[in-house]
Short mmCIF file of C-alpha atoms in Angstrom, two decimals:
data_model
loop_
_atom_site.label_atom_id
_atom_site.label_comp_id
_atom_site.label_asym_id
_atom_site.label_seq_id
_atom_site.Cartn_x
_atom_site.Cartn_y
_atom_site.Cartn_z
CA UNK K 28 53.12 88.49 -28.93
CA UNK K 29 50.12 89.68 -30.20
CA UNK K 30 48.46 87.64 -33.19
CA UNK K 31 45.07 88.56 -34.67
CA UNK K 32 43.21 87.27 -37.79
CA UNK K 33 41.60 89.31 -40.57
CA UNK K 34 38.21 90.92 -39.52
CA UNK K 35 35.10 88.76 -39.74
CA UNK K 36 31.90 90.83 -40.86
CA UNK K 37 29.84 91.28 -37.46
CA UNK K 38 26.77 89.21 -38.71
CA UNK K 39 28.67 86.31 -39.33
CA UNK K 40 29.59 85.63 -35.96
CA UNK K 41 26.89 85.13 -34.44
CA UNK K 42 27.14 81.13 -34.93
CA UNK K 43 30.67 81.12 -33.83
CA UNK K 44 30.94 83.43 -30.89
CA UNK K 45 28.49 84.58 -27.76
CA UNK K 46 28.00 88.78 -27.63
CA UNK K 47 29.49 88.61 -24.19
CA UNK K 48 32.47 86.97 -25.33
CA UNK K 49 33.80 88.35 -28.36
CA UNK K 50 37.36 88.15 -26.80
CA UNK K 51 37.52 85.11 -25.67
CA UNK K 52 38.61 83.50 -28.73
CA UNK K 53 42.03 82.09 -29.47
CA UNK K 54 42.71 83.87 -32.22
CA UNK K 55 42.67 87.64 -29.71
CA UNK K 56 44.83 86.37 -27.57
CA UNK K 57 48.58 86.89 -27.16
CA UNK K 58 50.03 83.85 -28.64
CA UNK K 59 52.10 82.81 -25.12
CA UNK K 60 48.94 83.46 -23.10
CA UNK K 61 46.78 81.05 -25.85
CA UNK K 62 49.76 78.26 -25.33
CA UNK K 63 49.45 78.92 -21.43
CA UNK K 64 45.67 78.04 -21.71
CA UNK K 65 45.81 75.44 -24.44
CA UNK K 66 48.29 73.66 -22.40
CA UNK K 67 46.19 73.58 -19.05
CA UNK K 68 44.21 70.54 -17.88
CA UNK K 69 40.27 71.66 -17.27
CA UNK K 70 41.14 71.05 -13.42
CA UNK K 71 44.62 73.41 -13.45
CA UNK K 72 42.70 76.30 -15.40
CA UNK K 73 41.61 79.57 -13.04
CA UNK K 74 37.98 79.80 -14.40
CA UNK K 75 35.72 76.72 -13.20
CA UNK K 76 34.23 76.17 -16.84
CA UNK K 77 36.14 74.81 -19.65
CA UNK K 78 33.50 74.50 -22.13
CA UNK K 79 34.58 78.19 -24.22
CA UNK K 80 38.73 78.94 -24.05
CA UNK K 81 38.21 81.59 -22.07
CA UNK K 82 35.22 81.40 -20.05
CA UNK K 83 33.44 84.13 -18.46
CA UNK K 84 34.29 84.71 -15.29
CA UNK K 85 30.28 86.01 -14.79
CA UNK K 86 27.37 83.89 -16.73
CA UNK K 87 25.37 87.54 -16.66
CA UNK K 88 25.33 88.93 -19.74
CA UNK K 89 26.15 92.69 -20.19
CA UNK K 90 23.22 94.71 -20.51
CA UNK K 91 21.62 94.69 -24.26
CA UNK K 92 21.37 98.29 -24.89
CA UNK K 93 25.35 98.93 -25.06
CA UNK K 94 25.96 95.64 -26.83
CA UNK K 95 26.55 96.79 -30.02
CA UNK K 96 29.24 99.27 -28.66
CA UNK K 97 31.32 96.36 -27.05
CA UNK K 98 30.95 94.69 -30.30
CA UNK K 99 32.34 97.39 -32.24
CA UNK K 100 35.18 98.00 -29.53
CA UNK K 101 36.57 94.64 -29.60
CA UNK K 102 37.12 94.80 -33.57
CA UNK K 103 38.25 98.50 -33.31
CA UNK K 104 41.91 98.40 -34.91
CA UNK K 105 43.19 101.40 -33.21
CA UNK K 106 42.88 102.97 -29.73
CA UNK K 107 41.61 105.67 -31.50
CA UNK K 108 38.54 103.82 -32.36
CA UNK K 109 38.06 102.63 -28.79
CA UNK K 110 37.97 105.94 -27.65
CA UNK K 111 35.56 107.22 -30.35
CA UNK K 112 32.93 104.20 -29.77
CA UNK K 113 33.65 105.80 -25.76
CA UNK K 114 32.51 108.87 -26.41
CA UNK K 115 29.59 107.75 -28.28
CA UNK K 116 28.45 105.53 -25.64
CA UNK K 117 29.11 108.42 -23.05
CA UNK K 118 26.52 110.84 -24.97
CA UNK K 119 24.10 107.81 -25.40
CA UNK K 120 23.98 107.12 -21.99
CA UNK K 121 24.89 103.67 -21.93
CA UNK K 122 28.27 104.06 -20.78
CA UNK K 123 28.39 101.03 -18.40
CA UNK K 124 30.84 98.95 -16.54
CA UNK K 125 30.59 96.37 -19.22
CA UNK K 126 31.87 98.62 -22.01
CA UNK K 127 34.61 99.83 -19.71
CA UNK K 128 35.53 95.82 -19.38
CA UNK K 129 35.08 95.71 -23.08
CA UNK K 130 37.19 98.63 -23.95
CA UNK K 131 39.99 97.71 -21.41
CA UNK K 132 39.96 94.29 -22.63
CA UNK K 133 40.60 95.30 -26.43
CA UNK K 134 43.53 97.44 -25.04
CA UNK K 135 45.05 95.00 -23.59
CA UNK K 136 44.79 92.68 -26.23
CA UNK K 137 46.59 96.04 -28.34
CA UNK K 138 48.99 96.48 -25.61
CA UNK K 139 47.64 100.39 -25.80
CA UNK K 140 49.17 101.47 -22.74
CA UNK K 141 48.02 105.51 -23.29
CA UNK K 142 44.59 104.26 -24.25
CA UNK K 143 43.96 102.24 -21.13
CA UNK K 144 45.02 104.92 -18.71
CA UNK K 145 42.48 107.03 -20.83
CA UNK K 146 39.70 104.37 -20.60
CA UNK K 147 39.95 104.38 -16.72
CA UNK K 148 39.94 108.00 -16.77
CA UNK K 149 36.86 107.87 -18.71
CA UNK K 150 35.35 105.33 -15.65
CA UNK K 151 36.40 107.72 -12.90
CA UNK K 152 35.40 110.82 -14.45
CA UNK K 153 31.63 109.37 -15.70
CA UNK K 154 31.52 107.45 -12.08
CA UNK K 155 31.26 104.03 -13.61
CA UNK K 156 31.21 101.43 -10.68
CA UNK K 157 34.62 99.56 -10.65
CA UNK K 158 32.94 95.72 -10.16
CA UNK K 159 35.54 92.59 -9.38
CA UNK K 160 35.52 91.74 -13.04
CA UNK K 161 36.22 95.23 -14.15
CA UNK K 162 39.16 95.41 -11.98
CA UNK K 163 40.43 92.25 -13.03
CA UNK K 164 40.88 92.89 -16.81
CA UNK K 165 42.24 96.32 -15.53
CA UNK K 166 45.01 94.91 -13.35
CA UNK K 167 45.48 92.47 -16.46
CA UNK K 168 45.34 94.67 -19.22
CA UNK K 169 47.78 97.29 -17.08
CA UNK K 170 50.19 93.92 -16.91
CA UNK K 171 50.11 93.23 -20.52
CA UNK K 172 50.50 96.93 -21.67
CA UNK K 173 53.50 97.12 -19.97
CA UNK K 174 55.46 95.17 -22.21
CA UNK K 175 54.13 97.31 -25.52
CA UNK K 176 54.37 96.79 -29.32
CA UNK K 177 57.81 95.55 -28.99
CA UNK K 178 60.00 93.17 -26.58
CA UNK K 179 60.39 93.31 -22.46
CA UNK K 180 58.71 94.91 -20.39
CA UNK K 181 59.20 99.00 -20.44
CA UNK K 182 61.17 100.76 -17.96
CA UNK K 183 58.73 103.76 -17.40
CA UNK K 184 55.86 101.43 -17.56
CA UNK K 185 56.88 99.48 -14.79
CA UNK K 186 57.61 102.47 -12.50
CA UNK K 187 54.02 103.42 -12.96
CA UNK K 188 52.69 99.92 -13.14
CA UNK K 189 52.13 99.33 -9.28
CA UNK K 190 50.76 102.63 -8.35
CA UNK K 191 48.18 101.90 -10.68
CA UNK K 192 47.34 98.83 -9.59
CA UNK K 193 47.11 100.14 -6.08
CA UNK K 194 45.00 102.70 -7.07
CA UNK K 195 42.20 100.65 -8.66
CA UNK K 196 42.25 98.27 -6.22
CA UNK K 197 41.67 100.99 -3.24
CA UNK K 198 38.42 101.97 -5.28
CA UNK K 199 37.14 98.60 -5.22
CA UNK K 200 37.98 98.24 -1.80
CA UNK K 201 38.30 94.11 -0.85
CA UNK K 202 37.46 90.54 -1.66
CA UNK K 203 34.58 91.12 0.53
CA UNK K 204 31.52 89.70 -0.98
CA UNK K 205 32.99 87.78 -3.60
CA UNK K 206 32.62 84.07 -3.86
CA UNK K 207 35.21 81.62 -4.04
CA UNK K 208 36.36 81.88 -7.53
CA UNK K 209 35.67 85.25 -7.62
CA UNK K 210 37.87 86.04 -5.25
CA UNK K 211 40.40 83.23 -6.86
CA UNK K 212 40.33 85.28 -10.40
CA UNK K 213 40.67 88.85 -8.43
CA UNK K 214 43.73 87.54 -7.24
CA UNK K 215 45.35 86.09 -9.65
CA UNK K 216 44.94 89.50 -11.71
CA UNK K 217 46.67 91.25 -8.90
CA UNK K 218 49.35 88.83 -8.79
CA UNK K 219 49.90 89.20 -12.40
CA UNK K 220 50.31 92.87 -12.69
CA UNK K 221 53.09 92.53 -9.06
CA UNK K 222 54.89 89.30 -11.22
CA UNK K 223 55.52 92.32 -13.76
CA UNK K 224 56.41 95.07 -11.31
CA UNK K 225 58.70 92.68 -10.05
CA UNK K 226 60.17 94.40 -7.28
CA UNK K 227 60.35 94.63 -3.75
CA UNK K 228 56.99 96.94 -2.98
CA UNK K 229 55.08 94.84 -6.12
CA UNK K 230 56.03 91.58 -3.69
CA UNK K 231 55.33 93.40 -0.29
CA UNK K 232 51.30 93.58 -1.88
CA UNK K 233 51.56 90.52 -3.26
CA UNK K 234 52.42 89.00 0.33
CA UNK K 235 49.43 91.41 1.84
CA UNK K 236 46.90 90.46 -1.16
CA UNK K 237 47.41 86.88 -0.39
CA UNK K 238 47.04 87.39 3.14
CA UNK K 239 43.64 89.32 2.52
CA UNK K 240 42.48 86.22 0.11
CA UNK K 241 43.05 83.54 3.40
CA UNK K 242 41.09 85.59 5.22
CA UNK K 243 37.82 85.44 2.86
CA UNK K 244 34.94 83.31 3.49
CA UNK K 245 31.17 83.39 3.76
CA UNK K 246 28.09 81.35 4.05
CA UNK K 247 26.08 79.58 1.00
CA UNK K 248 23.50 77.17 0.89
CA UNK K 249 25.72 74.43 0.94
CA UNK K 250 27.61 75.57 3.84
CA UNK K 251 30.14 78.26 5.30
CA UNK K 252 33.35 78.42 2.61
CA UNK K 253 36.35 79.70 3.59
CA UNK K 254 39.01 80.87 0.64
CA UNK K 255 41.69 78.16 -0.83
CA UNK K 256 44.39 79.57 -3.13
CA UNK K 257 43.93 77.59 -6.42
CA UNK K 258 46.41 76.18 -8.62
CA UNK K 259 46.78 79.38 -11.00
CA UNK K 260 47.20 81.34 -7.43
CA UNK K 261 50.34 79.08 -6.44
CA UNK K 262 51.94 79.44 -9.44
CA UNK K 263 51.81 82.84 -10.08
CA UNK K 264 53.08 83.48 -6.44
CA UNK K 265 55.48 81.28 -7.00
CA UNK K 266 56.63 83.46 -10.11
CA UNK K 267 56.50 86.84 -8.06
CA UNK K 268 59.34 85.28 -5.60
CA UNK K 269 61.79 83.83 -8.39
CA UNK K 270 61.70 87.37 -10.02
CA UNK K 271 62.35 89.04 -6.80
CA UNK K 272 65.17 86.98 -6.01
CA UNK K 273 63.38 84.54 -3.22
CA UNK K 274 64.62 81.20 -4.30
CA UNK K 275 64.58 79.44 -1.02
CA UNK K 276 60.80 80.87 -0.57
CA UNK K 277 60.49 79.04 -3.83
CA UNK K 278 62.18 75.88 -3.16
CA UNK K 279 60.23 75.86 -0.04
CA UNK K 280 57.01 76.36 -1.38
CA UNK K 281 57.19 73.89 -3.43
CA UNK K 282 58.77 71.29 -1.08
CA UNK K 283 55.53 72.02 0.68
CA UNK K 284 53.23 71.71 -2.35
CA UNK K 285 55.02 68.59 -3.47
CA UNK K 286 54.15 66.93 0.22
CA UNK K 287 50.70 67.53 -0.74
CA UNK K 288 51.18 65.23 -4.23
CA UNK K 289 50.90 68.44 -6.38
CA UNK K 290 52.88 68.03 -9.32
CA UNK K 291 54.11 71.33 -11.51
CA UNK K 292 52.32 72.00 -14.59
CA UNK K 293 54.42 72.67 -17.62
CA UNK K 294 52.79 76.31 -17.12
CA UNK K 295 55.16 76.48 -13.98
CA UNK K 296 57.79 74.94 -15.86
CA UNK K 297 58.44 77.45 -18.20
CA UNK K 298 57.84 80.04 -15.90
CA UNK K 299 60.25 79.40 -13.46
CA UNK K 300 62.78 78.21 -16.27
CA UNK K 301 62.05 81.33 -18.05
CA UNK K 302 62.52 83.68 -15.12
CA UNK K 303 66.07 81.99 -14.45
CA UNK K 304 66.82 82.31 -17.59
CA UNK K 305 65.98 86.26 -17.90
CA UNK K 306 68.08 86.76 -14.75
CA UNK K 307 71.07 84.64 -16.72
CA UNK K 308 71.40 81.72 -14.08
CA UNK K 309 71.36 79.39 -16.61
CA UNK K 310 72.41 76.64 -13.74
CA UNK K 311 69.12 77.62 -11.84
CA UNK K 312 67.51 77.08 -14.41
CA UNK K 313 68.73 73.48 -15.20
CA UNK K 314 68.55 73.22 -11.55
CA UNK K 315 64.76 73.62 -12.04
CA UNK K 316 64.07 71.56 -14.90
CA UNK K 317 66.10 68.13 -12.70
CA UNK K 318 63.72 69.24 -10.15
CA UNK K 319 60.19 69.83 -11.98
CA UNK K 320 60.33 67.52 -14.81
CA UNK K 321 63.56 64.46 -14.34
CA UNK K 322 62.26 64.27 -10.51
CA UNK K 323 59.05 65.05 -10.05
CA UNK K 324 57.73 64.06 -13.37
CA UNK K 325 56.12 67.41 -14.77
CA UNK K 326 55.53 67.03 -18.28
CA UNK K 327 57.82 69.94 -20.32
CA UNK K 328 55.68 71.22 -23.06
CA UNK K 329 57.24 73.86 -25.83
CA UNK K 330 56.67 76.82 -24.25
CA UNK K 331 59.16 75.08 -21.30
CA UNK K 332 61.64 73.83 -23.87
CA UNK K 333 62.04 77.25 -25.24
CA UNK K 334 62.55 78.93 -21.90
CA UNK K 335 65.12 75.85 -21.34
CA UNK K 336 67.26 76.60 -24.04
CA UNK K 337 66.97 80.63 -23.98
CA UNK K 338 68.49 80.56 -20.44
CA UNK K 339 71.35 78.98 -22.72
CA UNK K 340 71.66 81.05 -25.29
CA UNK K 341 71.29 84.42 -22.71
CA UNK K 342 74.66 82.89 -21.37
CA UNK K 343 75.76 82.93 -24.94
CA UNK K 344 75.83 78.57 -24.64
CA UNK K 345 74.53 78.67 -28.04
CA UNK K 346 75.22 74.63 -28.80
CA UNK K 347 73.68 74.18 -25.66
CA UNK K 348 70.54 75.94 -26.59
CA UNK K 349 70.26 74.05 -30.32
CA UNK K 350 70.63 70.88 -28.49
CA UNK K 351 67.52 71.11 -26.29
CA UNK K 352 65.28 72.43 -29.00
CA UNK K 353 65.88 68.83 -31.06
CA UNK K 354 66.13 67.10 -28.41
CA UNK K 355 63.08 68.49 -26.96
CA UNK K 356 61.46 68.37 -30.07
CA UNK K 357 62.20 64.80 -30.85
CA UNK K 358 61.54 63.31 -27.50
CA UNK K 359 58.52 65.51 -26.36
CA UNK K 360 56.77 64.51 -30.31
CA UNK K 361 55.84 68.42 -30.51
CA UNK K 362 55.31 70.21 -33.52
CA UNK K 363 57.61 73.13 -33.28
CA UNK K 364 56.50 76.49 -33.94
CA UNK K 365 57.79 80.01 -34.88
CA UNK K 366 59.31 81.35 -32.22
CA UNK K 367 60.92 78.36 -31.35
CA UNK K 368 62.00 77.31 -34.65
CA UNK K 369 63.37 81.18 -35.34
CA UNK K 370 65.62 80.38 -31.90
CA UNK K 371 67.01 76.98 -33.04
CA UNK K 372 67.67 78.78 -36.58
CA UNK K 373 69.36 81.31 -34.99
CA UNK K 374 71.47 79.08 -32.87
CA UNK K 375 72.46 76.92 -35.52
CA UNK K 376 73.94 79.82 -38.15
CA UNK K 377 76.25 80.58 -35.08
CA UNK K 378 77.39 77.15 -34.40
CA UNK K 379 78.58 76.79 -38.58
CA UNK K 380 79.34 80.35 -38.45
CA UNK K 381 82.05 79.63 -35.70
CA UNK K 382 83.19 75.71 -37.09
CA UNK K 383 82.41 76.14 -40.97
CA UNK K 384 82.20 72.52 -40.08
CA UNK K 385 80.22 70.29 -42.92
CA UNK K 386 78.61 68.43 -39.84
CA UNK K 387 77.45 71.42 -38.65
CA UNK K 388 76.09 73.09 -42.48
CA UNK K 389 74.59 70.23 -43.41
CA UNK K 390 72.48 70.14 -39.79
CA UNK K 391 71.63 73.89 -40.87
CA UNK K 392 70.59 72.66 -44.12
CA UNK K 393 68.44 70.10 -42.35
CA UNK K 394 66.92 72.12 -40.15
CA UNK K 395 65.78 74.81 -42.90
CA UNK K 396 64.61 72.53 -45.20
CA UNK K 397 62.11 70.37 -43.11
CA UNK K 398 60.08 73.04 -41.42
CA UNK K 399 57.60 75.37 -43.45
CA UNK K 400 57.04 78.22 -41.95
CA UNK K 401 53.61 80.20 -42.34
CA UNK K 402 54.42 83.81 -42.27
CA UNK K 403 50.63 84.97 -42.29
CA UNK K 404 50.18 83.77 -38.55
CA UNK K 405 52.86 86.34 -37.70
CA UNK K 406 52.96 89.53 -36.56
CA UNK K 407 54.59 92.25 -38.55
CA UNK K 408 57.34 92.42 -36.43
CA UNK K 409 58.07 89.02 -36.56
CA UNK K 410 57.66 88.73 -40.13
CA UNK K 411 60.53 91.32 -40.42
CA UNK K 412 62.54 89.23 -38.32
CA UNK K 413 62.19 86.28 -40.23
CA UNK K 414 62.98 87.15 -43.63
CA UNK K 415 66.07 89.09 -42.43
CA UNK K 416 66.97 85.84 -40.43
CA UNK K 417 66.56 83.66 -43.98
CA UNK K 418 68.50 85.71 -45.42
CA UNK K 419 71.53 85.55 -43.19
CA UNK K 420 71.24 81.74 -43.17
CA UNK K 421 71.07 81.27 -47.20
CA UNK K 422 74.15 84.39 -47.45
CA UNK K 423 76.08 81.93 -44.56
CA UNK K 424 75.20 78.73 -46.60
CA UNK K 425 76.51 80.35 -49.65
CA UNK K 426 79.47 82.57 -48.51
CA UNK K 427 80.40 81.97 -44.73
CA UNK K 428 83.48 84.08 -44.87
CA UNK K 429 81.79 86.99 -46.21
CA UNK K 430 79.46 87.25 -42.72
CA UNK K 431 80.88 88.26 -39.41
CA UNK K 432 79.46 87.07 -36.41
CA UNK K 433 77.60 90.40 -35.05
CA UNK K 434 76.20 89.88 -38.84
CA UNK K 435 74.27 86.80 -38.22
CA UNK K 436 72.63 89.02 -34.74
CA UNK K 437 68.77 88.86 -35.82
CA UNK K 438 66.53 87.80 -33.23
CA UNK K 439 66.60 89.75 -29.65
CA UNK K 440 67.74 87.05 -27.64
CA UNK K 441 70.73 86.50 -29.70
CA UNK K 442 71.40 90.03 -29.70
CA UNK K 443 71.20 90.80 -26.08
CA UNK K 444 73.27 87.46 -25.40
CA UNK K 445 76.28 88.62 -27.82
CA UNK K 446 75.61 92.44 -28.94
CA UNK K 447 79.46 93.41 -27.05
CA UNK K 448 81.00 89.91 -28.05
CA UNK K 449 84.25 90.64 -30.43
CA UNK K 450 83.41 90.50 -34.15
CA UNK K 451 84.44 87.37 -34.92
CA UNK K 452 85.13 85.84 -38.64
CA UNK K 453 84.25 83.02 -39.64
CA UNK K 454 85.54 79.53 -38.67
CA UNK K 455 87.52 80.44 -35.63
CA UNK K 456 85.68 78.41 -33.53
CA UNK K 457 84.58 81.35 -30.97
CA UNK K 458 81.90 79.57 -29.02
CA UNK K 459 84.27 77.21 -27.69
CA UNK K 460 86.35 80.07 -26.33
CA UNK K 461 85.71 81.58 -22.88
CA UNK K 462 84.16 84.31 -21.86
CA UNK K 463 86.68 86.40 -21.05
CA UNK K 464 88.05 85.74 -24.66
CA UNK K 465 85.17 86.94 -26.38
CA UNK K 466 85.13 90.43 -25.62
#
């Protein structure tokens, strides 16, 4: 979800930040994507420097006369905003590729779906060249946006989501002339945007993308190259199949990788965990983790432990799902944070909710009283969330029979696990029934 700090003054930043990457911070990011990146080794991360968190995918910096305009885009606050500083640079004349990037970026870090289309309206209507980094923060920012200001991805977005893609791509035309990590960053952008389609076309170009990538090559001064899928490349493909179903092209892959001594990065982890999870196979998703991390030895980080135990609790195995968090937790050394701790919170009002058990209050009790949480790193949204979700917990600690259990229902997962379960009072120890008794 989307997490950004209070506004710096523009002079100020210049010690702290470079002009051509005012986005590149951690605190624009998405909070997921910043965990993805944080928890990636120097040698598993897409771009080949490590030195900024997100580095440039180009060292050339965009061209000085519009620089003041991409500053001013990426701390706009609204897409209107980004379309005003648009204008401005169209009737200035410096409406270049690199304030289109800049623009599309900032959208994408808004998830303003309406005001990307209009950016790349703006590019095809003013003729501004569509370059290979261009296109990628398109096919990225079109990704993102699909999932907009609240949870999931939406339903008309993702109808339109491939065309789109498609479209941009045709008017850039092919990895042709791109280097090896260009074309590595190209298609990982691609892959991103079909891993959200996530349907049988979106995996059709992913397959024919892919293809194209093997095919790339050239000559430098060290020698003729030819194109090797990285890391980031494998995984993501690897994500496109488990959405659309191909688990045997997954387990095969990655018998194949595995032959190579490639080990899964807890990146993949949760991925794949979190994918099984979303398509409520909570065994495939256990299957998975014995796999990835008891067999092969990947090393589970939170966001993995999270996706663990939401497969659970998406299958309504709510115990299950609080069990793996501690455990997790306690084993892994982690410092848990929100969204994690807002799951096991959840899970653990339904487990006294159903017992009224003192074993199980005094574990909520535990729980709430030795983790602080910090609401001003949160969103809005999940600020809401949080105080409603304090509140059931202190009302269950100090009346349980008052609360029914579609009561206690705060966060989304726990709601789309158990939104047509039977209204259950308290103490009648529901979650051990079965599922055909809970409706």
């Amino acid at each position: 979800m989307w997490c950004r700090k209070p506004c710096l003054p523009i002079a100020n930043l210049s010690s702290r930040i470079s002009q051509r990457q005012i986005h590149a911070r951690p605190a624009q990011t998405f909070i997921a994507q910043r965990q993805r990146l944080e928890s990636r080794t120097s040698e598993e991360r897409l771009y080949p420097c490590a030195s900024d968190f997100i580095p440039a995918p180009t060292q050339t910096p965009g061209p000085e006369e519009s620089a003041e305009t991409r500053r001013k885009i990426q701390w706009s606050k609204r897409p209107e905003e980004v379309l005003l500083h648009l204008n401005r640079a169209i009737k200035a004349n410096h409406f270049d590729s690199a304030v289109v990037g800049s623009a599309m970026k900032r959208c994408e870090q808004g998830r303003w779906w309406d005001c990307l289309c209009q950016v790349r309206l703006l590019q095809t209507r003013h003729q501004v060249e569509m370059t290979d980094v261009t296109l990628g923060i398109y096919l990225t920012g079109l990704a993102r946006c699909a999932s907009g200001e609240a949870y999931g991805v939406r339903k008309d977005r993702r109808e339109k989501l491939l065309q789109l893609g498609q479209d941009a791509w045709d008017t850039f035309g092919s990895f042709s002339g791109l280097n090896q990590t260009q074309v590595g960053i190209l298609l990982n952008s691609a892959l991103h945007l079909c891993s959200i389609a996530a349907s049988a076309a979106a995996l059709e170009w992913a397959e024919q993308l892919w293809h194209l990538a093997s095919l790339s090559g050239g000559e430098t001064l060290e020698g003729t190259w030819r194109f090797e899928a990285t890391r980031v490349n494998y995984e993501t493909f690897l994500t496109i199949l488990s959405k659309c179903g191909q688990q045997q092209r997954v387990d095969d892959m990655l018998d194949s990788l595995e032959e190579r001594g490639w080990r899964a990065s807890p990146v993949l982890v949760a991925a794949l965990v979190h994918v099984a999870g979303e398509q409520r196979n909570s065994e495939r998703a256990e299957e998975l983790w014995r796999r990835l991390v008891d067999r092969v030895g990947a090393k589970p980080n939170l966001m993995a432990i999270a996706a663990r135990a939401k497969a659970q609790m998406l299958v309504g195995k709510i115990p299950a799902c609080a069990d793996i968090i501690e455990q997790g937790i306690e084993q892994g050394g982690m410092t848990i944070n929100y969204k994690v701790f807002e799951m096991l919170v959840q899970a653990l009002t339904l487990i006294y909710h159903s017992s009224l058990s003192l074993e199980d209050r005094l574990r909520l009790q535990k729980v709430l009283e030795s983790h602080a949480v910090d609401i001003r790193d949160m969103s809005t949204r999940q600020q809401q969330d949080w105080v409603k979700l304090r509140g059931v917990a202190d009302a269950l600690l100090a009346e349980p029979k008052q609360l029914r259990h579609r009561d206690l229902l705060v966060t989304w997962h726990a709601q789309r696990a158990m939104v047509k379960w039977a209204n259950f009072q308290a103490g009648t120890a529901y979650l051990s029934m079965g599922d055909s008794s809970r409706s």
